[in-house]
């Protein structure tokens, strides 16, 4: 009973342990299937590579101006978006005539068109361009397999100038007019041409946005480089147009403001001249000082609100930076703008903080090149930068209050100056007011004029904001994987698929395959592992002659060594010494399910015991479907059932086999209650009589799945052996069926595995050699 504690924890151990050896054995067992998958997959990839159209790739490099500010980076991203936009794709598709598809395998070098471009709505279809003997060029479109002429013109007109028709424009090459012939081409739907263009080109930009690489793929290596270079030219032109458009718009706004300011200067100047004509007065130095003070105070009141508003906007943006995609980078940008804010530039405290921040950021950049962000000095330096940034933010917040105080002081001073001016005569007060207005108008005019002058200088000194750095060259080899690579990839995928199939089969397989699995799942020792029997020349073994052939194959009469014979001899030895105190004389053999080799094992084990000159009795205790009488060519009746029914004696049911020292009792007549007979007093009397006459008694009983006869009889014998078949016996079913032995006084000594690829007997051939 102590050998039957295998049910506890079985499911948990099965879930935690993985038998890699089982998978490796599965790979070896199914090696031909795996090889078949690899060969088929490699063949398919070879066929695909053989029929694949070569794909070529080339690229062009565009250099843009390096921007140091956030606005520059935004502009760079805008240019990338422009390149990927549909409007740009439509313009390129139209300008380059990408909707044109040449027919008959003709390359673009053989195209009759010297120029070809389309609008955004060309009429799609199949076209024919035919030159007649009279030198007339006919353009036709095929409708319902018939050519309908849509235009005609002189061939020389088509060569010398462009011609518009059906939404596309073309001009012919001079060599096209050498002889009369017809040329077929196709206009693809414009939407499809745009989609093909967008899928054929990719753009990659480096981190700071200064280098852009445009890559294009296609099947024609000759014209691929020309196409991508044209696309790059169009992109550069579009970018420069965008810049010119923005610059011109800004210039127009400045010019409009300048005209208004100039008109204001003329008005104030004319008013001052008119006043001087009417009142020829001169101001004293004190009056001039009051005027200067008034102008300074007015300028301060104009500047301080703007400064405070700009400073508030920066601080508000700083508070909103936590919700952005890169809050830390945005915070650094705002703090840098605060540190260089014009109104605070002369503040000594801010100058110290600004120098301190620049020094810390420089040191951080040097360390960041060589170390990761987890480097302790980098972490400490980052903390210091954060503290300096906080100090700058705090200074800016306090300075905003300072600006408010300065504005209050300026307004108070303005009231004081106005009170002083009111004491002047009215005419002099009028003069001061006119002088002040004139000066303000002149300042505005000069400021606008300076901005326009700077723009004029920038137009003269042109800086290359965008230019083509490296033009595309003709690709020399396709980017498709070679045939060898394809074959290796296909073979690898087929190998993986075959191995995955093998793994799936092994994972789904719940049968017992090796002695180690028997000991792992059933918690019982393996008494013997019987190799696979070769029945190639023995289709059936139920008749006497074939049983003799099987007997010779397993254990020959002259004791010559064979793998199976040695396995049975090893099993006999294990059984003889399985009990330390006494020798086993009554042994029961059963199996979990039918067709697991139980009767075959019982027959040959009995032969092995008999060959040891032990008086052996083999009893067919399968009272339901006993077949051992066919194996040994014996009579079925009388047999064990007749004895248990008290209709025969022991001597009358015992039959002598052709094997010396081996006797046999058949199952006998069919009875309706075999389990009751096996558990009756007649069975005990049978055992008592048989033990007195025979040295070893072996019982062949029905499978545990079919009946409980083995359990009933197992309580009356000295030992029970369960036969399993490798690759057939379900381990879950075996666990469930063996569970019944826990509740009965039976001695389950071990398991015999049939059809095992791994034998427990090692190097017997070397010894007998």
Short mmCIF file of N, CA and C in Angstrom, two decimals, residues 586 588 675-687 691 699 709-720 745-747:
data_model
loop_
_atom_site.label_atom_id
_atom_site.label_comp_id
_atom_site.label_asym_id
_atom_site.label_seq_id
_atom_site.Cartn_x
_atom_site.Cartn_y
_atom_site.Cartn_z
N UNK A 586 3.15 -16.39 -6.77
CA UNK A 586 1.90 -16.08 -7.50
C UNK A 586 1.98 -14.63 -7.96
N UNK A 588 0.26 -11.69 -10.71
CA UNK A 588 -0.85 -11.30 -11.57
C UNK A 588 -0.39 -10.20 -12.52
N UNK A 675 -16.37 -11.93 -11.97
CA UNK A 675 -15.79 -11.29 -10.79
C UNK A 675 -16.14 -12.05 -9.53
N UNK A 676 -17.38 -12.54 -9.44
CA UNK A 676 -17.78 -13.29 -8.26
C UNK A 676 -17.03 -14.61 -8.16
N UNK A 677 -16.77 -15.25 -9.30
CA UNK A 677 -16.04 -16.52 -9.27
C UNK A 677 -14.59 -16.30 -8.84
N UNK A 678 -13.97 -15.21 -9.32
CA UNK A 678 -12.58 -14.97 -8.95
C UNK A 678 -12.43 -14.62 -7.48
N UNK A 679 -13.47 -14.15 -6.87
CA UNK A 679 -13.41 -13.83 -5.45
C UNK A 679 -14.03 -14.89 -4.56
N UNK A 680 -14.37 -16.04 -5.11
CA UNK A 680 -15.05 -17.10 -4.35
C UNK A 680 -14.06 -17.97 -3.59
N UNK A 681 -14.62 -18.89 -2.77
CA UNK A 681 -13.79 -19.84 -2.02
C UNK A 681 -13.12 -20.84 -2.96
N UNK A 682 -13.74 -21.11 -4.09
CA UNK A 682 -13.13 -22.03 -5.06
C UNK A 682 -11.81 -21.46 -5.59
N UNK A 683 -11.74 -20.11 -5.69
CA UNK A 683 -10.50 -19.49 -6.16
C UNK A 683 -9.40 -19.68 -5.12
N UNK A 684 -9.75 -19.52 -3.85
CA UNK A 684 -8.76 -19.74 -2.79
C UNK A 684 -8.30 -21.20 -2.79
N UNK A 685 -9.25 -22.12 -2.98
CA UNK A 685 -8.87 -23.54 -3.04
C UNK A 685 -7.98 -23.81 -4.25
N UNK A 686 -8.26 -23.13 -5.36
CA UNK A 686 -7.44 -23.31 -6.56
C UNK A 686 -6.00 -22.86 -6.28
N UNK A 687 -5.86 -21.70 -5.62
CA UNK A 687 -4.53 -21.21 -5.32
C UNK A 687 -3.78 -22.16 -4.39
N UNK A 691 -0.35 -23.88 -5.74
CA UNK A 691 0.93 -23.56 -5.09
C UNK A 691 1.65 -24.83 -4.66
N UNK A 699 -0.91 -15.17 -13.63
CA UNK A 699 -2.31 -14.96 -14.02
C UNK A 699 -2.38 -13.81 -15.03
N UNK A 709 -11.81 -7.41 -12.42
CA UNK A 709 -11.36 -8.77 -12.12
C UNK A 709 -9.95 -8.79 -11.58
N UNK A 710 -9.08 -7.93 -12.14
CA UNK A 710 -7.70 -7.91 -11.68
C UNK A 710 -7.60 -7.45 -10.23
N UNK A 711 -8.46 -6.50 -9.84
CA UNK A 711 -8.44 -6.02 -8.45
C UNK A 711 -8.92 -7.12 -7.51
N UNK A 712 -9.97 -7.83 -7.92
CA UNK A 712 -10.51 -8.91 -7.07
C UNK A 712 -9.48 -10.01 -6.87
N UNK A 713 -8.88 -10.45 -7.97
CA UNK A 713 -7.89 -11.52 -7.88
C UNK A 713 -6.57 -11.02 -7.29
N UNK A 714 -6.28 -9.70 -7.44
CA UNK A 714 -5.03 -9.17 -6.93
C UNK A 714 -4.91 -9.22 -5.43
N UNK A 715 -6.03 -9.27 -4.73
CA UNK A 715 -5.97 -9.35 -3.27
C UNK A 715 -5.58 -10.75 -2.79
N UNK A 716 -5.52 -11.75 -3.71
CA UNK A 716 -5.25 -13.12 -3.31
C UNK A 716 -3.87 -13.61 -3.78
N UNK A 717 -3.15 -12.77 -4.54
CA UNK A 717 -1.83 -13.18 -5.03
C UNK A 717 -0.77 -12.37 -4.30
N UNK A 718 0.48 -12.79 -4.49
CA UNK A 718 1.58 -12.14 -3.78
C UNK A 718 2.02 -10.82 -4.43
N UNK A 719 1.84 -10.69 -5.73
CA UNK A 719 2.32 -9.48 -6.41
C UNK A 719 1.49 -9.21 -7.65
N UNK A 720 1.40 -7.92 -7.97
CA UNK A 720 0.68 -7.47 -9.17
C UNK A 720 1.63 -6.62 -10.01
N UNK A 745 -6.29 -4.55 -0.15
CA UNK A 745 -5.00 -5.09 0.32
C UNK A 745 -4.27 -5.83 -0.80
N UNK A 746 -3.74 -5.08 -1.73
CA UNK A 746 -3.04 -5.68 -2.87
C UNK A 746 -1.61 -5.15 -2.91
N UNK A 747 -0.69 -5.99 -3.42
CA UNK A 747 0.72 -5.64 -3.49
C UNK A 747 1.10 -5.31 -4.94
#
